[in-house]
Amino acid sequence: MPDTAQLYSLTRDKLFGLFQTSDKGLSSESAKSLLTKFGPNKLTAKKRQSALSMYFEQFKNTLTIILIISAFLILFVYQFGEKDPSDLIEAGLILGIVFMITVLGFVQEFKAEKAIESLKKLLAFKAKVRRDGHEYEIDVAELVPGDIVIIEEGTKVPSDIRLLEVFSLRVNEASLTGESAPVSKTSQELTGSRQIADQTNMLFAGTNITSGRAIGLVIATGNNTEIGKIARDVANTEEEQTPIQVRLEKIGKIIGFWIVGICVLVFVFIFFFARDFQGLTTLNKIIHSFIAAVALAVAAIPEGLPAVVTISLALGTQRMLRKKALVRKLSSVETLGSTDVICSDKTGTFTKGEMTVRKIYFDGKMYEVSGTGYETKGEFSQDKKKIDPAKFFKLLETGVYCNNASIAGGKILGDPTEASLLVSAEKAGLKHEGDRVSEIPFSSERKIMSVVVKKDGKYFVYTKGAPEIVLEHCGISAADKKKVLGINKELSDQALRNLGFAYKELSASEYEKQVNDEKKIESELTFL
C-alpha cells in the first residue's frame, strides 16, 4: 500500500498514477486482486473469548481461591474429625457463595459481550463506488485502495479517502479528533506537514458527513486507516488490574499470610502443649492439631466479603445500564468511581454528537428552551414563566427552511446543529409550507447560508450563519448592532454556539431581478 503520510499534497493525476486508477474507477478484476492483497475493509477484532474461559476468569482472585480452599479444609475436618453435620452445611454454603459470585460476574460480562456484538452488526453499512465506469453499491468490507467512492450527506465515511471533488461538504470528525463542530472540506492540494485535524482535503473512516456531497479516492482500508491504527494500539495495550482488584488481591494475600502464620503457631502449640493429647500416637497428635488449626483458619476467613463486593458491583452495573451505559466488566464500575481527575482536550467537552437549542434572543429579550438531545418535548419560557413561542415563529421558521438536515423515523440525518433547529421548531408546533427554489450554500469563507422559498406566490429569503456576518447583510443601526454583538459575546462566554437569523420578502418580479445575483439576494435583510 502506498505511504499515506502526505497524500493530501499530491495532484489528482499523481494520485491516479500512484493507485493505478482513473475517474472511471478500478476494474472489477483489479478490485478482486486488491481485496485478496489487502484483505477486507474492516478492523481486525481480538479473538473472542469462549463462554467457558470467561467463566473461569471469575476465579482469578485471591479471595475466591481462599474460599474454595476453606471449603475443602472443612470437608477435610469432617472426614477426619468428629463428623459434625454442620461442617457439611458450612462447606456447602461457602461453595454456594463461590458459585453465586462467579455466575453473577459471568452472566454480566457475557450479556455485555453479546450486546457489544449486536452493536457491531448494526454498524455494517454500504458504500457507493465507481467501477468499470459504472456506479455500484457494495458492502464497505469490499472497498480497496484505489476505489472511487461517492460520499453523500448523512452517511458514515467507510475508509480513509482523499477528496477529488467537493460540493459544500461538511464533516463531523468528533470520533477521531474530539472536535464537535463540523469541518468544511476542500479538494485542493495542501502543502507542508499537517496534523489530521488540518488535512481539509481528506476524509477519515468512522467520521460522519453532516452536509454536502463529494467524490474521493480510497487511500487506506481496515487496520491501515487512522481509526484502525488507534484500534490496533488499543488492542495491544496490556490489561491492568482495576483499583478494587488490586485492593482485594492485597487483602486476600494479607488474610492468607496471617491465617497461615497463626495456624502454624496454633498447630505447634497444640501439638507440643495440649494436655488432652497425652498417650496419643504422633500421627494422631498431628491429625488433631491440624484439625484444630484448620477450624481456626476457616473461622477467620471472611466468606461474605467477595459476595458483598460482587453484588454491590452488579447493582452499580445495572444502574449504569439504565442510564444507557454498557459496562463490560463488573470491576470497571468501581474504576470509574475511583476517578479523581478527567483529562480532556482544549475544548473541555466530551462529544455526544448532539446539539440542543437552549436560548433564543429575539426582539431584545432572552428566552429559555427546555428539553434534551433530539427529543421533541420541551417548553419555551422567560424568567421561568412559560410563554407562547408564536411571537418568534419567523425565527424558528428560518431555522427550518435554511436547513439541510432531516428527521426520518426518529433518526437524525445531517448536521447536529441544523438538526437541533428542526427539533426546536417541533417543540413549538410550527407548521411550515413552501418549496425551496434555490440555495446559496454555506462555506467556511462566507460563514452564512441562504435559501429562497416560494409560498403563496411570494418569495422569501432565509439566511443563517455567524451572527457578526449575518448582521453585515442586514439594515440595522450601529447601536443595535453593538447590542446584538454584546449578547453574542455574553452567550459565547456561557459556552453556547450562536447562530444569527435574518430574512426578507420578495415579490415575483423582485425575485426575477435578483435571482442571478447572490449579493443582492443576501442584501437588505431583516435581522431576526
mmCIF file of C-alpha atoms in Angstrom, residues 183-485:
data_model
loop_
_atom_site.group_PDB
_atom_site.id
_atom_site.type_symbol
_atom_site.label_atom_id
_atom_site.label_comp_id
_atom_site.label_asym_id
_atom_site.label_seq_id
_atom_site.Cartn_x
_atom_site.Cartn_y
_atom_site.Cartn_z
ATOM 1 C CA VAL A 183 -15.436 20.802 9.424
ATOM 2 C CA SER A 184 -15.676 22.206 5.884
ATOM 3 C CA LYS A 185 -13.731 20.207 3.302
ATOM 4 C CA THR A 186 -11.975 21.074 0.042
ATOM 5 C CA SER A 187 -10.416 19.168 -2.862
ATOM 6 C CA GLN A 188 -7.393 21.476 -3.199
ATOM 7 C CA GLU A 189 -3.868 20.129 -2.644
ATOM 8 C CA LEU A 190 -2.281 21.130 0.669
ATOM 9 C CA THR A 191 1.331 21.985 1.434
ATOM 10 C CA GLY A 192 3.602 21.424 4.408
ATOM 11 C CA SER A 193 3.290 18.979 7.269
ATOM 12 C CA ARG A 194 -0.303 18.739 8.533
ATOM 13 C CA GLN A 195 -1.931 17.103 11.521
ATOM 14 C CA ILE A 196 -5.126 15.077 10.961
ATOM 15 C CA ALA A 197 -7.399 17.962 12.012
ATOM 16 C CA ASP A 198 -5.738 20.227 9.411
ATOM 17 C CA GLN A 199 -5.971 17.810 6.476
ATOM 18 C CA THR A 200 -9.017 19.505 4.962
ATOM 19 C CA ASN A 201 -8.917 17.527 1.687
ATOM 20 C CA MET A 202 -9.091 14.172 3.468
ATOM 21 C CA LEU A 203 -11.910 12.086 4.946
ATOM 22 C CA PHE A 204 -11.275 9.520 7.668
ATOM 23 C CA ALA A 205 -13.072 6.245 8.381
ATOM 24 C CA GLY A 206 -15.748 6.417 11.068
ATOM 25 C CA THR A 207 -16.483 10.148 10.713
ATOM 26 C CA ASN A 208 -19.913 11.407 9.582
ATOM 27 C CA ILE A 209 -20.985 13.561 6.637
ATOM 28 C CA THR A 210 -23.274 16.287 8.003
ATOM 29 C CA SER A 211 -23.958 18.143 4.731
ATOM 30 C CA GLY A 212 -22.985 18.228 1.064
ATOM 31 C CA ARG A 213 -21.505 15.515 -1.106
ATOM 32 C CA ALA A 214 -18.160 14.562 -2.629
ATOM 33 C CA ILE A 215 -16.213 12.158 -4.813
ATOM 34 C CA GLY A 216 -12.981 10.727 -3.436
ATOM 35 C CA LEU A 217 -10.240 8.142 -3.792
ATOM 36 C CA VAL A 218 -9.838 5.390 -1.179
ATOM 37 C CA ILE A 219 -6.265 5.560 0.115
ATOM 38 C CA ALA A 220 -6.424 3.201 3.117
ATOM 39 C CA THR A 221 -8.744 0.468 4.407
ATOM 40 C CA GLY A 222 -9.144 -1.676 7.523
ATOM 41 C CA ASN A 223 -6.317 -1.526 10.035
ATOM 42 C CA ASN A 224 -4.366 0.895 7.818
ATOM 43 C CA THR A 225 -6.885 3.698 8.357
ATOM 44 C CA GLU A 226 -6.283 6.301 11.076
ATOM 45 C CA ILE A 227 -9.051 4.812 13.242
ATOM 46 C CA GLY A 228 -7.591 1.347 12.532
ATOM 47 C CA LYS A 229 -4.190 2.435 13.851
ATOM 48 C CA ILE A 230 -5.848 3.591 17.069
ATOM 49 C CA ALA A 231 -7.757 0.304 17.364
ATOM 50 C CA ARG A 232 -4.519 -1.614 16.815
ATOM 51 C CA ASP A 233 -2.758 0.329 19.595
ATOM 52 C CA VAL A 234 -5.694 -0.220 21.953
ATOM 53 C CA ALA A 235 -5.731 -3.967 21.170
ATOM 54 C CA ASN A 236 -2.028 -4.196 22.061
ATOM 55 C CA THR A 237 -2.488 -2.424 25.379
ATOM 56 C CA GLU A 238 -1.862 -4.690 28.368
ATOM 57 C CA GLU A 239 -4.882 -5.095 30.618
ATOM 58 C CA GLU A 240 -4.229 -3.728 34.091
ATOM 59 C CA GLN A 241 -5.986 -4.606 37.318
ATOM 60 C CA THR A 242 -8.643 -2.172 38.490
ATOM 61 C CA PRO A 243 -8.267 -0.405 41.886
ATOM 62 C CA ILE A 244 -10.720 -2.774 43.600
ATOM 63 C CA GLN A 245 -8.970 -5.836 42.144
ATOM 64 C CA VAL A 246 -5.651 -4.527 43.448
ATOM 65 C CA ARG A 247 -7.108 -3.888 46.910
ATOM 66 C CA LEU A 248 -8.929 -7.238 47.124
ATOM 67 C CA GLU A 249 -5.792 -9.013 45.944
ATOM 68 C CA LYS A 250 -3.822 -7.243 48.666
ATOM 69 C CA ILE A 251 -6.447 -8.018 51.325
ATOM 70 C CA GLY A 252 -6.553 -11.657 50.207
ATOM 71 C CA LYS A 253 -2.787 -12.014 50.480
ATOM 72 C CA ILE A 254 -2.712 -10.331 53.898
ATOM 73 C CA ILE A 255 -5.539 -12.555 55.184
ATOM 74 C CA GLY A 256 -3.890 -15.637 53.724
ATOM 75 C CA PHE A 257 -0.468 -14.769 55.181
ATOM 76 C CA TRP A 258 -1.759 -14.103 58.718
ATOM 77 C CA ILE A 259 -4.100 -17.093 58.763
ATOM 78 C CA VAL A 260 -1.319 -19.444 57.674
ATOM 79 C CA GLY A 261 1.105 -17.913 60.180
ATOM 80 C CA ILE A 262 -1.299 -18.080 63.120
ATOM 81 C CA CYS A 263 -2.466 -21.574 62.201
ATOM 82 C CA VAL A 264 1.142 -22.797 62.151
ATOM 83 C CA LEU A 265 1.650 -21.327 65.647
ATOM 84 C CA VAL A 266 -1.620 -22.912 66.870
ATOM 85 C CA PHE A 267 -0.629 -26.254 65.348
ATOM 86 C CA VAL A 268 2.773 -26.164 67.067
ATOM 87 C CA PHE A 269 1.317 -25.025 70.381
ATOM 88 C CA ILE A 270 -1.386 -27.719 70.446
ATOM 89 C CA PHE A 271 0.960 -30.433 69.227
ATOM 90 C CA PHE A 272 3.517 -29.811 71.990
ATOM 91 C CA PHE A 273 1.465 -28.457 74.904
ATOM 92 C CA ALA A 274 -2.113 -29.838 74.714
ATOM 93 C CA ARG A 275 -2.833 -31.961 77.819
ATOM 94 C CA ASP A 276 -5.593 -33.985 76.154
ATOM 95 C CA PHE A 277 -3.034 -35.475 73.731
ATOM 96 C CA GLN A 278 -1.263 -37.488 76.427
ATOM 97 C CA GLY A 279 -0.940 -41.104 75.348
ATOM 98 C CA LEU A 280 -1.821 -40.422 71.654
ATOM 99 C CA THR A 281 0.451 -41.555 68.869
ATOM 100 C CA THR A 282 2.415 -38.947 66.965
ATOM 101 C CA LEU A 283 0.204 -39.413 63.877
ATOM 102 C CA ASN A 284 -2.979 -38.826 65.900
ATOM 103 C CA LYS A 285 -1.385 -35.753 67.520
ATOM 104 C CA ILE A 286 -0.620 -34.358 64.061
ATOM 105 C CA ILE A 287 -4.177 -35.026 62.806
ATOM 106 C CA HIS A 288 -5.878 -33.451 65.867
ATOM 107 C CA SER A 289 -3.542 -30.429 65.859
ATOM 108 C CA PHE A 290 -4.107 -29.919 62.138
ATOM 109 C CA ILE A 291 -7.913 -30.137 62.517
ATOM 110 C CA ALA A 292 -7.832 -27.510 65.291
ATOM 111 C CA ALA A 293 -5.628 -25.208 63.158
ATOM 112 C CA VAL A 294 -7.934 -25.670 60.144
ATOM 113 C CA ALA A 295 -11.024 -24.871 62.235
ATOM 114 C CA LEU A 296 -9.358 -21.606 63.298
ATOM 115 C CA ALA A 297 -8.423 -20.788 59.679
ATOM 116 C CA VAL A 298 -11.982 -21.347 58.444
ATOM 117 C CA ALA A 299 -13.391 -19.170 61.233
ATOM 118 C CA ALA A 300 -11.013 -16.340 60.294
ATOM 119 C CA ILE A 301 -11.922 -16.281 56.569
ATOM 120 C CA PRO A 302 -14.476 -13.537 55.652
ATOM 121 C CA GLU A 303 -16.743 -15.685 53.459
ATOM 122 C CA GLY A 304 -19.220 -12.861 52.869
ATOM 123 C CA LEU A 305 -16.710 -10.281 51.561
ATOM 124 C CA PRO A 306 -16.467 -11.482 47.916
ATOM 125 C CA ALA A 307 -20.263 -11.865 47.762
ATOM 126 C CA VAL A 308 -20.874 -8.341 49.113
ATOM 127 C CA VAL A 309 -18.354 -6.840 46.648
ATOM 128 C CA THR A 310 -19.773 -8.730 43.645
ATOM 129 C CA ILE A 311 -23.401 -7.870 44.462
ATOM 130 C CA SER A 312 -22.503 -4.184 45.005
ATOM 131 C CA LEU A 313 -20.710 -4.011 41.643
ATOM 132 C CA ALA A 314 -23.595 -5.819 39.910
ATOM 133 C CA LEU A 315 -26.085 -3.301 41.314
ATOM 134 C CA GLY A 316 -23.847 -0.448 40.120
ATOM 135 C CA THR A 317 -23.658 -2.014 36.666
ATOM 136 C CA GLN A 318 -27.451 -2.295 36.457
ATOM 137 C CA ARG A 319 -27.850 1.357 37.454
ATOM 138 C CA MET A 320 -25.439 2.398 34.707
ATOM 139 C CA LEU A 321 -27.280 0.200 32.208
ATOM 140 C CA ARG A 322 -30.495 2.087 32.988
ATOM 141 C CA LYS A 323 -28.565 5.242 32.031
ATOM 142 C CA LYS A 324 -27.649 3.651 28.652
ATOM 143 C CA ALA A 325 -24.042 2.927 29.746
ATOM 144 C CA LEU A 326 -22.904 -0.612 28.896
ATOM 145 C CA VAL A 327 -20.231 -1.988 31.251
ATOM 146 C CA ARG A 328 -18.273 -4.992 30.008
ATOM 147 C CA LYS A 329 -16.607 -5.997 33.316
ATOM 148 C CA LEU A 330 -18.059 -5.622 36.810
ATOM 149 C CA SER A 331 -14.829 -4.182 38.216
ATOM 150 C CA SER A 332 -14.986 -1.298 35.683
ATOM 151 C CA VAL A 333 -17.839 0.254 37.674
ATOM 152 C CA GLU A 334 -15.573 0.755 40.678
ATOM 153 C CA THR A 335 -12.767 2.035 38.429
ATOM 154 C CA LEU A 336 -14.984 4.862 37.218
ATOM 155 C CA GLY A 337 -15.996 5.575 40.808
ATOM 156 C CA SER A 338 -12.315 5.838 41.765
ATOM 157 C CA THR A 339 -11.626 8.534 39.159
ATOM 158 C CA ASP A 340 -10.423 11.808 40.690
ATOM 159 C CA VAL A 341 -9.321 13.742 37.587
ATOM 160 C CA ILE A 342 -10.531 13.531 33.989
ATOM 161 C CA CYS A 343 -8.203 14.997 31.350
ATOM 162 C CA SER A 344 -9.830 16.188 28.126
ATOM 163 C CA ASP A 345 -8.732 18.247 25.129
ATOM 164 C CA LYS A 346 -8.713 22.043 24.997
ATOM 165 C CA THR A 347 -12.473 22.336 24.464
ATOM 166 C CA GLY A 348 -13.144 20.584 27.751
ATOM 167 C CA THR A 349 -16.049 18.640 26.214
ATOM 168 C CA PHE A 350 -16.984 15.033 25.721
ATOM 169 C CA THR A 351 -18.716 14.881 22.368
ATOM 170 C CA LYS A 352 -22.064 13.111 22.183
ATOM 171 C CA GLY A 353 -22.720 14.362 18.659
ATOM 172 C CA GLU A 354 -25.970 16.092 19.657
ATOM 173 C CA MET A 355 -26.875 19.765 19.788
ATOM 174 C CA THR A 356 -29.869 21.337 21.543
ATOM 175 C CA VAL A 357 -31.308 24.845 21.234
ATOM 176 C CA ARG A 358 -31.027 26.315 24.751
ATOM 177 C CA LYS A 359 -31.662 30.065 24.394
ATOM 178 C CA ILE A 360 -33.333 32.359 21.898
ATOM 179 C CA TYR A 361 -32.639 36.104 21.779
ATOM 180 C CA PHE A 362 -35.495 37.862 19.986
ATOM 181 C CA ASP A 363 -36.790 41.457 19.967
ATOM 182 C CA GLY A 364 -34.446 42.467 22.798
ATOM 183 C CA LYS A 365 -35.498 39.656 25.137
ATOM 184 C CA MET A 366 -33.953 36.320 26.120
ATOM 185 C CA TYR A 367 -35.992 33.108 26.144
ATOM 186 C CA GLU A 368 -35.138 29.666 27.511
ATOM 187 C CA VAL A 369 -35.844 26.333 25.776
ATOM 188 C CA SER A 370 -36.141 23.099 27.788
ATOM 189 C CA GLY A 371 -35.584 19.528 26.657
ATOM 190 C CA THR A 372 -32.569 17.334 25.976
ATOM 191 C CA GLY A 373 -30.950 15.954 22.847
ATOM 192 C CA TYR A 374 -33.272 15.413 19.918
ATOM 193 C CA GLU A 375 -36.417 14.779 21.950
ATOM 194 C CA THR A 376 -39.253 16.949 20.622
ATOM 195 C CA LYS A 377 -40.649 17.517 24.107
ATOM 196 C CA GLY A 378 -39.816 20.905 25.580
ATOM 197 C CA GLU A 379 -41.174 24.306 26.586
ATOM 198 C CA PHE A 380 -40.313 27.942 25.923
ATOM 199 C CA SER A 381 -40.076 30.275 28.909
ATOM 200 C CA GLN A 382 -38.986 33.722 30.032
ATOM 201 C CA ASP A 383 -37.901 34.329 33.632
ATOM 202 C CA LYS A 384 -39.096 30.774 34.407
ATOM 203 C CA LYS A 385 -42.609 31.556 33.114
ATOM 204 C CA LYS A 386 -43.981 29.527 30.211
ATOM 205 C CA ILE A 387 -44.640 31.588 27.071
ATOM 206 C CA ASP A 388 -46.223 31.081 23.648
ATOM 207 C CA PRO A 389 -43.424 30.734 21.057
ATOM 208 C CA ALA A 390 -45.680 32.091 18.271
ATOM 209 C CA LYS A 391 -44.052 35.538 18.669
ATOM 210 C CA PHE A 392 -40.765 34.241 17.219
ATOM 211 C CA PHE A 393 -42.158 31.736 14.706
ATOM 212 C CA LYS A 394 -40.390 33.624 11.901
ATOM 213 C CA LEU A 395 -37.032 32.963 13.564
ATOM 214 C CA LEU A 396 -37.831 29.269 14.081
ATOM 215 C CA GLU A 397 -39.150 29.107 10.531
ATOM 216 C CA THR A 398 -35.836 30.455 9.238
ATOM 217 C CA GLY A 399 -34.012 27.689 11.090
ATOM 218 C CA VAL A 400 -36.265 25.091 9.434
ATOM 219 C CA TYR A 401 -36.060 26.352 5.841
ATOM 220 C CA CYS A 402 -32.371 27.258 5.961
ATOM 221 C CA ASN A 403 -31.532 23.666 6.788
ATOM 222 C CA ASN A 404 -30.269 20.501 5.071
ATOM 223 C CA ALA A 405 -30.778 18.096 7.965
ATOM 224 C CA SER A 406 -33.792 15.797 8.250
ATOM 225 C CA ILE A 407 -35.630 13.634 10.779
ATOM 226 C CA ALA A 408 -36.757 10.250 9.456
ATOM 227 C CA GLY A 409 -38.288 7.617 11.723
ATOM 228 C CA GLY A 410 -36.869 9.330 14.795
ATOM 229 C CA LYS A 411 -33.359 9.248 13.305
ATOM 230 C CA ILE A 412 -31.409 12.437 12.617
ATOM 231 C CA LEU A 413 -29.611 12.792 9.279
ATOM 232 C CA GLY A 414 -27.237 15.686 8.693
ATOM 233 C CA ASP A 415 -25.516 18.383 10.734
ATOM 234 C CA PRO A 416 -26.261 18.173 14.512
ATOM 235 C CA THR A 417 -26.683 21.948 14.769
ATOM 236 C CA GLU A 418 -29.193 22.036 11.921
ATOM 237 C CA ALA A 419 -30.978 19.031 13.425
ATOM 238 C CA SER A 420 -31.387 20.952 16.698
ATOM 239 C CA LEU A 421 -33.159 23.755 14.789
ATOM 240 C CA LEU A 422 -35.673 21.252 13.385
ATOM 241 C CA VAL A 423 -36.296 19.909 16.897
ATOM 242 C CA SER A 424 -36.843 23.411 18.351
ATOM 243 C CA ALA A 425 -39.482 24.080 15.663
ATOM 244 C CA GLU A 426 -41.169 20.759 16.524
ATOM 245 C CA LYS A 427 -41.284 21.813 20.188
ATOM 246 C CA ALA A 428 -43.081 24.996 19.146
ATOM 247 C CA GLY A 429 -45.553 23.051 16.999
ATOM 248 C CA LEU A 430 -44.507 25.083 13.969
ATOM 249 C CA LYS A 431 -46.258 24.158 10.728
ATOM 250 C CA HIS A 432 -44.348 25.253 7.651
ATOM 251 C CA GLU A 433 -45.254 25.103 3.983
ATOM 252 C CA GLY A 434 -43.447 26.174 0.866
ATOM 253 C CA ASP A 435 -40.960 24.990 -1.738
ATOM 254 C CA ARG A 436 -37.259 25.791 -1.770
ATOM 255 C CA VAL A 437 -36.360 27.202 -5.173
ATOM 256 C CA SER A 438 -32.675 27.990 -4.679
ATOM 257 C CA GLU A 439 -29.825 27.815 -2.190
ATOM 258 C CA ILE A 440 -26.619 29.739 -1.623
ATOM 259 C CA PRO A 441 -24.608 27.137 0.339
ATOM 260 C CA PHE A 442 -22.576 27.663 3.469
ATOM 261 C CA SER A 443 -18.805 27.786 3.156
ATOM 262 C CA SER A 444 -16.011 28.378 5.656
ATOM 263 C CA GLU A 445 -15.189 31.607 3.820
ATOM 264 C CA ARG A 446 -18.753 33.039 3.692
ATOM 265 C CA LYS A 447 -19.892 31.691 7.084
ATOM 266 C CA ILE A 448 -23.560 32.055 6.096
ATOM 267 C CA MET A 449 -26.159 30.081 4.181
ATOM 268 C CA SER A 450 -29.275 31.366 2.397
ATOM 269 C CA VAL A 451 -32.285 29.743 0.743
ATOM 270 C CA VAL A 452 -35.179 31.136 -1.263
ATOM 271 C CA VAL A 453 -38.606 29.629 -0.548
ATOM 272 C CA LYS A 454 -41.773 30.173 -2.588
ATOM 273 C CA LYS A 455 -45.005 30.461 -0.592
ATOM 274 C CA ASP A 456 -48.404 31.748 -1.705
ATOM 275 C CA GLY A 457 -46.963 33.322 -4.862
ATOM 276 C CA LYS A 458 -44.292 35.249 -2.904
ATOM 277 C CA TYR A 459 -40.609 34.576 -2.383
ATOM 278 C CA PHE A 460 -38.857 34.593 0.984
ATOM 279 C CA VAL A 461 -35.105 34.710 1.544
ATOM 280 C CA TYR A 462 -33.989 32.969 4.751
ATOM 281 C CA THR A 463 -30.411 33.356 5.982
ATOM 282 C CA LYS A 464 -28.499 31.871 8.907
ATOM 283 C CA GLY A 465 -24.842 31.893 9.938
ATOM 284 C CA ALA A 466 -22.270 33.548 12.174
ATOM 285 C CA PRO A 467 -24.117 36.441 13.906
ATOM 286 C CA GLU A 468 -21.473 39.060 13.059
ATOM 287 C CA ILE A 469 -21.590 38.070 9.359
ATOM 288 C CA VAL A 470 -25.402 37.960 9.178
ATOM 289 C CA LEU A 471 -25.543 41.462 10.700
ATOM 290 C CA GLU A 472 -23.451 42.789 7.803
ATOM 291 C CA HIS A 473 -26.237 41.774 5.406
ATOM 292 C CA CYS A 474 -28.992 43.494 7.433
ATOM 293 C CA GLY A 475 -30.283 47.037 7.614
ATOM 294 C CA ILE A 476 -29.569 47.556 11.304
ATOM 295 C CA SER A 477 -28.354 50.614 13.204
ATOM 296 C CA ALA A 478 -24.864 50.778 14.701
ATOM 297 C CA ALA A 479 -26.349 50.893 18.226
ATOM 298 C CA ASP A 480 -28.485 47.810 17.645
ATOM 299 C CA LYS A 481 -25.551 46.009 16.015
ATOM 300 C CA LYS A 482 -23.359 46.753 19.049
ATOM 301 C CA LYS A 483 -26.099 45.454 21.359
ATOM 302 C CA VAL A 484 -26.515 42.209 19.411
ATOM 303 C CA LEU A 485 -22.749 41.598 19.320
#
